[in-house]
Coordinates of C-alpha atoms in Angstrom, one line a residue:
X140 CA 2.7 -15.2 -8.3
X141 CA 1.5 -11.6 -8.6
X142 CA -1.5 -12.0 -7.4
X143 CA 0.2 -13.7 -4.0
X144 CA 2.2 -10.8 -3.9
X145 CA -0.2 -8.4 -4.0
X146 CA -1.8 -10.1 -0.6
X147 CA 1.6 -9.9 0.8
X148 CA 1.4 -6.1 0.2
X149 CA -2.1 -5.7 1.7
X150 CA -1.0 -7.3 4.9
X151 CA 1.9 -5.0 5.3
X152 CA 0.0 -1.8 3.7
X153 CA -3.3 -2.8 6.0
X154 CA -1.3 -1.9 9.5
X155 CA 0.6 1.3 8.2
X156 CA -3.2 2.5 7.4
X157 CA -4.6 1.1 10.9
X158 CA -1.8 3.1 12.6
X159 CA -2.3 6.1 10.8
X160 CA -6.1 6.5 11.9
X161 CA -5.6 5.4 15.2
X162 CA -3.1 8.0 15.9
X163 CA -6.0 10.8 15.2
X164 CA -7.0 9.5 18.5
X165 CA -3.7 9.6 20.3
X166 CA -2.7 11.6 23.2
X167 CA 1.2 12.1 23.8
X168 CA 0.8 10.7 27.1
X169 CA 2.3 7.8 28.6
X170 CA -0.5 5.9 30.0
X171 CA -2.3 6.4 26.7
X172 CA 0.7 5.4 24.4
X173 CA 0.9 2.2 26.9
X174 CA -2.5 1.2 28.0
X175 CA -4.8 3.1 25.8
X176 CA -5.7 5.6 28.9
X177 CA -7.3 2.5 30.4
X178 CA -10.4 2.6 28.3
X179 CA -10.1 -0.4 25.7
X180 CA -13.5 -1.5 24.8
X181 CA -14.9 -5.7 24.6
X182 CA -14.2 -6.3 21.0
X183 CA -10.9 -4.5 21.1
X184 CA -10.1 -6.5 24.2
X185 CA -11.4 -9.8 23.2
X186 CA -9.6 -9.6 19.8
X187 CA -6.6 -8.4 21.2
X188 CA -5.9 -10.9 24.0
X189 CA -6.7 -13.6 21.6
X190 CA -4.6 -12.7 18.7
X191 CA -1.7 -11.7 20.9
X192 CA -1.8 -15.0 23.0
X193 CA -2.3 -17.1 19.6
X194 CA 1.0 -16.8 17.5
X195 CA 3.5 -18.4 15.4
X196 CA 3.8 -20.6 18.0
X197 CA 0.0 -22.2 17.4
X198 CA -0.3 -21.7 13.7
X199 CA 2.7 -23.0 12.5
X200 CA 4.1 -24.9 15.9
X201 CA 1.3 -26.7 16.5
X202 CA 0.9 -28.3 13.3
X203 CA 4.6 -29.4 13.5
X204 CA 4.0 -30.8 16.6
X205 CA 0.9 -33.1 15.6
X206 CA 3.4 -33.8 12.6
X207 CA 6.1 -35.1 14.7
X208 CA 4.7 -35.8 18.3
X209 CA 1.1 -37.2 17.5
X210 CA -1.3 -35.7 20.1
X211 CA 0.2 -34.0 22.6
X212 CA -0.5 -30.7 21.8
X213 CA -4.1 -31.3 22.0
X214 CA -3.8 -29.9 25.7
X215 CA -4.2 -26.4 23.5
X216 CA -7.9 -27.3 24.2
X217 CA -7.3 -27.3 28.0
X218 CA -4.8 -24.6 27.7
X219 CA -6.9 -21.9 26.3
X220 CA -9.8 -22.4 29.1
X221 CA -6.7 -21.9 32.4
X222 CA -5.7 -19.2 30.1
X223 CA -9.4 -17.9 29.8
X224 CA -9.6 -18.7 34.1
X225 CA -6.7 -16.8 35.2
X226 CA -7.7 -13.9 32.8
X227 CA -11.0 -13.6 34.7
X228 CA -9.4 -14.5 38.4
X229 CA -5.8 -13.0 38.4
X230 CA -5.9 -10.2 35.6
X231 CA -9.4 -8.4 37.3
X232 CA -7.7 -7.8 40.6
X233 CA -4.4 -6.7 38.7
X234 CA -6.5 -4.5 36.7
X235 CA -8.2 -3.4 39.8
X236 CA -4.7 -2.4 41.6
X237 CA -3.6 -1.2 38.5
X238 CA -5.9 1.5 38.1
X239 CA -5.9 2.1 41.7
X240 CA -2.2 2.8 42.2
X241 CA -1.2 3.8 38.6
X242 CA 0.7 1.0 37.6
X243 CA 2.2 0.1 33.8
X244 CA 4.2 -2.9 34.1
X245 CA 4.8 -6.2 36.0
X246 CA 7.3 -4.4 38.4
X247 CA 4.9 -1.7 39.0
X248 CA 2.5 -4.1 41.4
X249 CA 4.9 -6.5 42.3
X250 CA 7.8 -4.0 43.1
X251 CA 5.1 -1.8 44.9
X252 CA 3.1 -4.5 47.5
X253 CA 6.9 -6.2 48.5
X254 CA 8.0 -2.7 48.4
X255 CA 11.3 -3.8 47.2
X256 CA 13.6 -3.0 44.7
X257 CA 15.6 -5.8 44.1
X258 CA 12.7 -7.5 43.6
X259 CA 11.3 -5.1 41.2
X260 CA 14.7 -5.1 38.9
X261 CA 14.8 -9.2 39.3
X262 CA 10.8 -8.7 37.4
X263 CA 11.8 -6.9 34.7
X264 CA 14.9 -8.7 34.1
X265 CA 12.8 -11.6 33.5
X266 CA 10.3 -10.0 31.4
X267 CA 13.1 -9.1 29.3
X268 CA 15.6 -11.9 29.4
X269 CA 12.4 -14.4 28.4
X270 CA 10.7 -12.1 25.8
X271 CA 12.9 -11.7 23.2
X272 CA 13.3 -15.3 22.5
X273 CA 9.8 -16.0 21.6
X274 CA 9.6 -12.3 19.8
X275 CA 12.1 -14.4 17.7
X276 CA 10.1 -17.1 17.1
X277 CA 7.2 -14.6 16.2
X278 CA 10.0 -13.2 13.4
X279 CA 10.8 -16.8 12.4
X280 CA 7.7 -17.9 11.4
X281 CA 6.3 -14.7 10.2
X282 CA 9.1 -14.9 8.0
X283 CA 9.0 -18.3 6.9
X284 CA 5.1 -18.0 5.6
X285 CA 6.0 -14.9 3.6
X286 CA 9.3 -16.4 1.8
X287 CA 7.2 -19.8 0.8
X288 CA 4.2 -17.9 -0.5
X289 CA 6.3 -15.1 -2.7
X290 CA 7.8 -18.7 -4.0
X291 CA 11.3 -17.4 -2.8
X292 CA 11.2 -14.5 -4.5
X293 CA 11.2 -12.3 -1.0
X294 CA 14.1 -14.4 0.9
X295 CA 14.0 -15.2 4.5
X296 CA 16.5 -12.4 6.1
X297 CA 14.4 -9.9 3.4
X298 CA 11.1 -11.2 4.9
X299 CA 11.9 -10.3 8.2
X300 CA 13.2 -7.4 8.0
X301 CA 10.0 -6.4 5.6
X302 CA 7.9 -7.6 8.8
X303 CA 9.5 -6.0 11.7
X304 CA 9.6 -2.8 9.6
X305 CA 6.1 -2.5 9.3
X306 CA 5.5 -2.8 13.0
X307 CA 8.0 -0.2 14.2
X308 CA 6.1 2.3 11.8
X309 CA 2.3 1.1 13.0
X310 CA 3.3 1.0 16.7
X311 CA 5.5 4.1 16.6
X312 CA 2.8 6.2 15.0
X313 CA -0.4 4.4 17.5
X314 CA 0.9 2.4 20.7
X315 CA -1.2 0.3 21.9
X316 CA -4.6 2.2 19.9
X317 CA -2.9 1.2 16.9
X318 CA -1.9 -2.4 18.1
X319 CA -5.4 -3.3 19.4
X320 CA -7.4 -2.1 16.2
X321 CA -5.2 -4.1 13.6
X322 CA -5.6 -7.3 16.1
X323 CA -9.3 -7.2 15.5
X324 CA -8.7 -7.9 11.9
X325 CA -5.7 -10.3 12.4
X326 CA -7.7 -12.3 15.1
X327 CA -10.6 -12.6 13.0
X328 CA -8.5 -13.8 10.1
X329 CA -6.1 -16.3 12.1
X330 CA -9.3 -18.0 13.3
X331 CA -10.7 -19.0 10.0
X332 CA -7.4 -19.2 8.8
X333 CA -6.4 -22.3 11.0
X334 CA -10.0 -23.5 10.6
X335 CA -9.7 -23.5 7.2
X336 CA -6.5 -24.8 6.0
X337 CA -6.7 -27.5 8.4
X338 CA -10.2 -28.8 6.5
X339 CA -8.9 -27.9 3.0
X340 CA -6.0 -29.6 3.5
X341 CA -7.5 -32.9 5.1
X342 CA -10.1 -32.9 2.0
X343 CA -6.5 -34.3 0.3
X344 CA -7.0 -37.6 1.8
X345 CA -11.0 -37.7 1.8
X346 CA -11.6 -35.5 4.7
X347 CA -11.6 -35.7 8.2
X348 CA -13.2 -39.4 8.7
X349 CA -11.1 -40.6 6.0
X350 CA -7.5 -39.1 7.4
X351 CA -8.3 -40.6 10.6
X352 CA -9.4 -44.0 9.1
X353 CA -6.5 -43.8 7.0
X354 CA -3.7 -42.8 9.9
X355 CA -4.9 -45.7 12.2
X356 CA -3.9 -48.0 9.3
X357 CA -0.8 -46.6 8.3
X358 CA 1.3 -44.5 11.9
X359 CA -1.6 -45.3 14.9
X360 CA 1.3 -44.1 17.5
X361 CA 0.8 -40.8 16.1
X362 CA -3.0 -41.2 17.6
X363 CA -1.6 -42.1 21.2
X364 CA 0.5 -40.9 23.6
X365 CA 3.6 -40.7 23.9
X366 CA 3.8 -40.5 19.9
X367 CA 6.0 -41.8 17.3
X368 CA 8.6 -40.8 19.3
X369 CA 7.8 -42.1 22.3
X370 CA 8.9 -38.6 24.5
X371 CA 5.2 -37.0 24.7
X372 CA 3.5 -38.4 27.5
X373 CA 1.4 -37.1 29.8
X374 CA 4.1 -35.3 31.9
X375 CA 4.7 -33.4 28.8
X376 CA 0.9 -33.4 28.0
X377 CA 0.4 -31.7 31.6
X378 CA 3.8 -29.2 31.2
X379 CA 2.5 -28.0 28.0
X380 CA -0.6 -27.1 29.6
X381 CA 0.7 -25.4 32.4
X382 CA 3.9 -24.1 31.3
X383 CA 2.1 -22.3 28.1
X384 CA -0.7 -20.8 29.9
X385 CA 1.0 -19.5 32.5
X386 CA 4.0 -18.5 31.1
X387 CA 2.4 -16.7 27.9
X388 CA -0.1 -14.7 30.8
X389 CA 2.6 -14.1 32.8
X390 CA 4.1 -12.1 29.8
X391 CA 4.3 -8.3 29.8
X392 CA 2.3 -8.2 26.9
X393 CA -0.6 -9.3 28.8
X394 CA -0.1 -7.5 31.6
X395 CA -0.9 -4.1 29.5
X396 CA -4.1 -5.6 28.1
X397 CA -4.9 -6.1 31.8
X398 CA -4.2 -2.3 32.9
X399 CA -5.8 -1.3 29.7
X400 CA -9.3 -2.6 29.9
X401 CA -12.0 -0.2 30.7
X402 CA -14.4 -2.2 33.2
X403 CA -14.0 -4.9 35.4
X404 CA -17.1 -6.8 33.8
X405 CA -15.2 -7.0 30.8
X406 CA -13.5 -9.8 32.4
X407 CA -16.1 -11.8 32.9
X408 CA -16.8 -13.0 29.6
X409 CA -12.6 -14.1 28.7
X410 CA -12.7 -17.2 30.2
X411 CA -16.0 -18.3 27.4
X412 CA -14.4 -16.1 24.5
X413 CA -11.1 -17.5 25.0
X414 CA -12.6 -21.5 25.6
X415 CA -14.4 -20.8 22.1
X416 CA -11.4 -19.7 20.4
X417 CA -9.6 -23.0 21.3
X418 CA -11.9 -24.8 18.6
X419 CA -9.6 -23.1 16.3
X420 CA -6.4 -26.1 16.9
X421 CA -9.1 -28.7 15.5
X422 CA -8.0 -27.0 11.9
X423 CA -4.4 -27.7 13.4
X424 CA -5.2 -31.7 14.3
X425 CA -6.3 -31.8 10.9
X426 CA -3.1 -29.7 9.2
X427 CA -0.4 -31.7 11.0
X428 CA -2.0 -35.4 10.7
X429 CA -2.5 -34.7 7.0
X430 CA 0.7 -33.5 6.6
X431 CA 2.1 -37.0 8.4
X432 CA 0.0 -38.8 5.1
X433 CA 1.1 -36.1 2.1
X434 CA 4.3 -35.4 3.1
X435 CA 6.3 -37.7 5.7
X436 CA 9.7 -36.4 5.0
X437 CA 9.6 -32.8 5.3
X438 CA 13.1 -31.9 7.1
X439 CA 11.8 -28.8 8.9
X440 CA 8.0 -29.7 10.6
X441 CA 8.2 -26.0 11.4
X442 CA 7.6 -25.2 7.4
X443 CA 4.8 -28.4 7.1
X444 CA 1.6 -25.9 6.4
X445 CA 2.8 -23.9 4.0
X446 CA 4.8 -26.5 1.9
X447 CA 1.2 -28.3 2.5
X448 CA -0.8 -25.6 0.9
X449 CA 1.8 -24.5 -2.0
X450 CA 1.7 -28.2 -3.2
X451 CA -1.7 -28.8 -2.6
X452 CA -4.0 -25.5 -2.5
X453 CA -5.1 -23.0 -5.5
X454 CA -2.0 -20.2 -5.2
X455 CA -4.1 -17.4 -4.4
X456 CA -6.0 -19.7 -1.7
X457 CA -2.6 -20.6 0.0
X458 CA -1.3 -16.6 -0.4
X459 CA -4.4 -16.1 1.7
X460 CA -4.1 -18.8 4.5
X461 CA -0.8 -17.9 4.9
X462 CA -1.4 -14.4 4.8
X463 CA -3.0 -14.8 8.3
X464 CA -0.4 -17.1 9.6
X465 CA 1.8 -14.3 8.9
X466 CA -0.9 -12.1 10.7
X467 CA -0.2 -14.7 13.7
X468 CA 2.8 -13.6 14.3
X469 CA 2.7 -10.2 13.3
X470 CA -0.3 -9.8 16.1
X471 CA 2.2 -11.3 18.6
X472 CA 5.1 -9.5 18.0
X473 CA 4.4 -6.3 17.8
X474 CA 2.5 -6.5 21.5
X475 CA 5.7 -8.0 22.6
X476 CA 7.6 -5.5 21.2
X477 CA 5.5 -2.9 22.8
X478 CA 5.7 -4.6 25.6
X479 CA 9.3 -4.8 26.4
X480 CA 9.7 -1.1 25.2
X481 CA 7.3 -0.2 28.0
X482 CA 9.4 -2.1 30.6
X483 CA 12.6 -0.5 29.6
X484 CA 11.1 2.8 29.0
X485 CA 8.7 2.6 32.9
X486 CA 10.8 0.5 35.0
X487 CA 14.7 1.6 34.0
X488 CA 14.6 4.5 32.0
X489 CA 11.5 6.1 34.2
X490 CA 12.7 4.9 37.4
X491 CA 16.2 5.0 37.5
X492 CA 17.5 7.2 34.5
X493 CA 15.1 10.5 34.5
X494 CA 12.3 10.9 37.1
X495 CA 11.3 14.0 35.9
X496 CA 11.3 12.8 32.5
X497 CA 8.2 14.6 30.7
X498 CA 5.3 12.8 29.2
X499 CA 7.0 13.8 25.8
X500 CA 10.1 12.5 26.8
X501 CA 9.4 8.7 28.1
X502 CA 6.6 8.3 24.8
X503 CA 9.8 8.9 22.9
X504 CA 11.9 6.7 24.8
X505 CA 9.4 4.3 24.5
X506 CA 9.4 4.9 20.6
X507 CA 13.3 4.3 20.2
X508 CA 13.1 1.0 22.0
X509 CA 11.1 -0.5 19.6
X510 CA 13.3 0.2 17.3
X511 CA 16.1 -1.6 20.0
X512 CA 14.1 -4.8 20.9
X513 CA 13.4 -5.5 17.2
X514 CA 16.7 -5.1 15.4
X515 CA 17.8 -7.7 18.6
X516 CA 15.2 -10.1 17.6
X517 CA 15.8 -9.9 14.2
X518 CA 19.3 -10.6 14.6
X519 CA 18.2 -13.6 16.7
X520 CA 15.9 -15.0 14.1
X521 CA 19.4 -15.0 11.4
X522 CA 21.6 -16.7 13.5
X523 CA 19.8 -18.6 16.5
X524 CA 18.1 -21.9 15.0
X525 CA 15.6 -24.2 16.3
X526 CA 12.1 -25.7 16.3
X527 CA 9.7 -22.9 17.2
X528 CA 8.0 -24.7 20.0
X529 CA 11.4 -25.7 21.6
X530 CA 12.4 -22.1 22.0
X531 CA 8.4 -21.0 22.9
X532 CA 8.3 -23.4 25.8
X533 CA 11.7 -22.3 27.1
X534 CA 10.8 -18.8 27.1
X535 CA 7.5 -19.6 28.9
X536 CA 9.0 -21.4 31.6
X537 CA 10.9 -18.0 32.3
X538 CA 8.1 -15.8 32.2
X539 CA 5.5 -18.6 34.1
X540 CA 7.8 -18.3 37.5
X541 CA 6.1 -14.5 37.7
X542 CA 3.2 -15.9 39.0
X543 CA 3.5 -16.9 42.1
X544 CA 4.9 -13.8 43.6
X545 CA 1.5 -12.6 41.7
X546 CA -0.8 -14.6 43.5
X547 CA 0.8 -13.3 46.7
X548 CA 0.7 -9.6 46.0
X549 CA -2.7 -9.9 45.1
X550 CA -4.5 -12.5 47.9
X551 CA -2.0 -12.9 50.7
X552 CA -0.7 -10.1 53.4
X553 CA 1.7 -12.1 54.8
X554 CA 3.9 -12.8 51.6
X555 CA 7.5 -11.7 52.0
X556 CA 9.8 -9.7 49.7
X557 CA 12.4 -11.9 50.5
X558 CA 10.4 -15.5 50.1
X559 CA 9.2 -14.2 46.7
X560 CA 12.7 -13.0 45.5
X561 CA 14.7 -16.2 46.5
X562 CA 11.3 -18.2 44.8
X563 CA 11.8 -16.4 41.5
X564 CA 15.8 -16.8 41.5
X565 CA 15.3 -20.8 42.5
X566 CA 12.6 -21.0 39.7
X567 CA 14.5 -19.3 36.9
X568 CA 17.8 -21.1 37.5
X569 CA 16.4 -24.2 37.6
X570 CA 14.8 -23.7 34.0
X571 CA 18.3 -22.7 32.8
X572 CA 20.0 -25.2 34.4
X573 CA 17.5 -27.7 32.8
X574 CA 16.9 -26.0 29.7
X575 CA 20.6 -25.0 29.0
X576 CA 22.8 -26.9 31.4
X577 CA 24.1 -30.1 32.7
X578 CA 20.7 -31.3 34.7
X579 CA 17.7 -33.0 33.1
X580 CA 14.1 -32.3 34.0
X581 CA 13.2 -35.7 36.2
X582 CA 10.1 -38.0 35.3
X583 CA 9.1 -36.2 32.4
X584 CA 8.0 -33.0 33.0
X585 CA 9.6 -29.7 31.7
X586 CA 11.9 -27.7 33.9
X587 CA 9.0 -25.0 34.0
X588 CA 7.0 -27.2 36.2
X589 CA 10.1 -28.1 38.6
X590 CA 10.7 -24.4 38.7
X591 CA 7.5 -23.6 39.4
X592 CA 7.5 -26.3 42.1
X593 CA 10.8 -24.9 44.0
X594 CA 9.5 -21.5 43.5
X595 CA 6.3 -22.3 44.8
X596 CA 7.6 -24.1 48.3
X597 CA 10.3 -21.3 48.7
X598 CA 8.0 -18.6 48.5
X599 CA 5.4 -20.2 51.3
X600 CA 7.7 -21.8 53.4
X601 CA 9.6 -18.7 53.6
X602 CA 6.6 -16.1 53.9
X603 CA 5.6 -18.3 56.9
X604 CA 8.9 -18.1 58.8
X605 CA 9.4 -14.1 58.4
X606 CA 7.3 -11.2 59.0
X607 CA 6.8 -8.0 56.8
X608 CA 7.9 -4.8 59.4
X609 CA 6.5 -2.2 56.3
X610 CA 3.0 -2.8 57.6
X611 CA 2.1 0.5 55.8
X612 CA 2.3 -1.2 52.5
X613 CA 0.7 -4.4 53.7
X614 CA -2.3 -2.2 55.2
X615 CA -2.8 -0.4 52.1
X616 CA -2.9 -3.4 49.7
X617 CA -5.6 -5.3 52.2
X618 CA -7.6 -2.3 51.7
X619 CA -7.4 -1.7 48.3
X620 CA -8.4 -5.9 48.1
X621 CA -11.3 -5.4 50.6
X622 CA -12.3 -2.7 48.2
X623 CA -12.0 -5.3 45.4
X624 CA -14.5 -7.8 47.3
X625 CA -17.2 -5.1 48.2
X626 CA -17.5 -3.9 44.6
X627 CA -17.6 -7.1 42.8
X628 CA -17.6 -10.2 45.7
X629 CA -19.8 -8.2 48.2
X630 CA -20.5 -11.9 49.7
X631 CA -17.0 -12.3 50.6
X632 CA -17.6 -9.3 53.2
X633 CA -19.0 -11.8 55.6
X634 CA -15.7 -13.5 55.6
X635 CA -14.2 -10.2 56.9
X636 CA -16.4 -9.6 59.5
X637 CA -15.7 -12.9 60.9
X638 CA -11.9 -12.6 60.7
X639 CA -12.5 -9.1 62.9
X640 CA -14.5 -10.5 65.4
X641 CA -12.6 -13.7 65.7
X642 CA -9.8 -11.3 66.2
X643 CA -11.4 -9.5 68.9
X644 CA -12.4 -12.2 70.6
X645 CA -8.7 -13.7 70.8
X646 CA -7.0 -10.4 72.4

């Protein structure tokens, strides 16, 4: 017991010290307390998007989903590559704007090409409304790994208040410098981590051949869709993949890792890193589908893993593995919580409360919402229940409807303020009213991908039938993308020139 203590402490001593030296870099700016003055390096980038878009959500979720719904969740696989994609296609020309025209947050681009400010309130209500439920989840399950491996002695409500304390500190003293440097170490760590408990655990039953040999015998339907339970088909399979990706890159989170990076080519490589990473659910297949053999009756699949390794793992071993879940969530949450502090702090308090707020001033108001956005998640995580996939998906589906006014700001001139604000109020009441209401997501899929849908016909159809008068705005955003093309797609130049002189030609 002491010596799984003493990891405990190291995991919450190991940030304080990470945030200390990173502040010896600091500047008391806003764009470097935010976005790391837009010069984040490859590894910091790499490790950083990884371990923020991994969280509790795929360590301890996705073993309780294999547990309970058999194989649906092996769409992480697929996931993790249109994660990786839109990383490469979407975040380098939001990266490219952003450092063109300054920006910090979601509403920054998208409140600045529709050049609308409804539309730029509607964006951060969302990244706000559909944050804080999966920062909860992230308190949830950090605080579930650290009560089961102390063996009670640190209590749930004790646990998380242990863990969001530790972050405030870190991400107070660092930013983002601070965040990025500790998410090196807690990537590296969760991806052996899964890896490794999901073989040591399978070697309980013989290893891998043997748990599968054995499962065909003794639950096959947890080998084929829809599982046991007969609700995980392949609408679900396909929702999952879409809703996750989408939703978690859609996330404010990721946008600052986007505005942070350094060069475009950075970019390049996330769509290979990020495919890579995936292997790291295979030590989840193995976790869950062991856990359906040793222990079929567990009442919460959420807590499967770690009652897995106390009962079945050396103590120190388990104190270890479940260390880095811990780090899982920890890596997640405290970008999130950074995050929304830079929305309230950039796109209210900035915007709307103090425009000659000094660079002093909004890093402190930055500061004092984390302290805000955490005690409301804590709260959450003592008195909202539930599975921490359920909530994940729902908050997903929120945060996913952000792209398609995305994808217009960043490829179409003739996309409408007013198509794209009645698209995102369609798509985000339609998750609510599917999620939380009295309708029910038809034929299987989620009520992500029906919003999505809605959002996604409202948007064109209505950006067809109007026409943008600011043609200022739309001028200077089809520059700035021309730009774009002749510094890294110099062959889509041609395209241009033929656009022009079939212009010509028709007046």
């Amino acid at each position: 017991m002491t010596g799984s203590l003493l990891i405990i402490a190291a995991f919450m001593i190991i940030p304080l010290l990470v945030g200390i030296l990173s502040a010896r870099q600091s500047q008391e700016t806003s764009e470097d307390f935010f976005v790391q003055g837009r010069a984040m390096g490859s590894i910091a980038v790499f490790f950083t998007v990884a371990a923020t878009w991994w969280s509790a959500f795929a360590f301890l979720g996705s073993n309780a989903t294999f547990y309970t719904n058999g194989p649906v969740f092996l769409t992480a696989l697929a996931w993790n590559l249109l994660f990786g994609f839109m990383y490469y296609w979407i975040g380098k020309r939001v990266w490219f704007l952003g450092k063109r025209f300054n920006y910090l947050t979601p509403s920054d681009l998208i409140g600045d090409f529709y050049n609308s400010e409804a539309l730029r309130i509607t964006v951060a209500a969302i990244t706000l409304i559909f944050t804080v439920p999966y920062l909860q989840i992230q308190l949830t399950g950090g605080a579930y790994l650290i009560e089961v491996a102390s063996g009670g002695l640190i209590p749930f409500w004790l646990a998380a208040l242990l863990f969001y304390f530790i972050i405030i500190i870190y991400v107070w003293i660092g930013g983002i410098r601070a965040i990025a440097w500790t998410d090196v170490i807690y990537g590296a760590l969760l991806f052996f981590g899964m890896l490794y408990a999901g073989y040591y655990i399978s070697t309980q039953v013989g290893g891998p051949a043997a748990l599968f040999s054995q499962l065909q015998q003794s639950s096959p339907e947890h080998l084929t869709m829809p599982g046991p339970n007969g609700t995980m088909g392949y609408p679900m399979w396909f929702s999952l993949f879409a809703i996750t990706a989408i939703g978690a890159f859609m996330g404010p989170q990721i946008w600052l890792r986007m505005y942070s990076v350094k060069h475009g080519k950075l970019f390049n490589l996330m769509p290979f890193l990020l495919g890579l990473a995936a292997f790291a659910y295979v030590g989840s297949v193995l976790s869950g589908y062991s856990g359906v053999l040793l222990e079929p009756d567990v009442e919460n699949p959420d807590q499967i893993l770690p009652i897995m390794l106390m009962d079945y793992a050396p103590y120190l071993l388990a104190s270890l593995i479940m260390a880095a879940g811990a780090s899982a969530a920890m890596s997640t949450a405290n970008s999130q919580i950074h995050a929304v502090s830079t929305v309230v702090t950039m796109d209210i308090y900035k915007r709307y409360v103090n425009r000659e707020a000094s660079q002093a001033r909004i890093v402190y108001i930055g500061r004092l919402s984390l302290v805000g956005f955490s005690l409301a998640a804590y709260i959450m995580a003592l008195t909202v229940p539930g599975v921490l996939v359920t909530i994940g998906i729902a908050a997903l589906a929120g945060t996913a409807q952000l792209v398609i006014p995305t994808i217009g700001a960043i490829t179409w001139k003739k996309a409408h303020p007013t198509a794209a604000l009645a698209g995102l109020w369609v798509g985000v009441a339609c998750v609510l009213l599917m999620t939380f209401g009295p309708l029910s997501a038809p034929f299987g899929y989620h009520a992500g991908i029906w919003g999505l849908l809605l959002n996604a016909v409202l948007f064109v159809g209505l950006s067809h039938a109007l026409h943008r008068r600011d043609t200022a705005v739309v001028e200077r955003f089809s520059q700035a993308r021309y730009d774009y093309d002749a510094e890294y797609h110099p062959e889509r130049l041609l395209a241009y020139g033929q656009a022009v002189t079939s212009n010509a030609d028709h007046k």
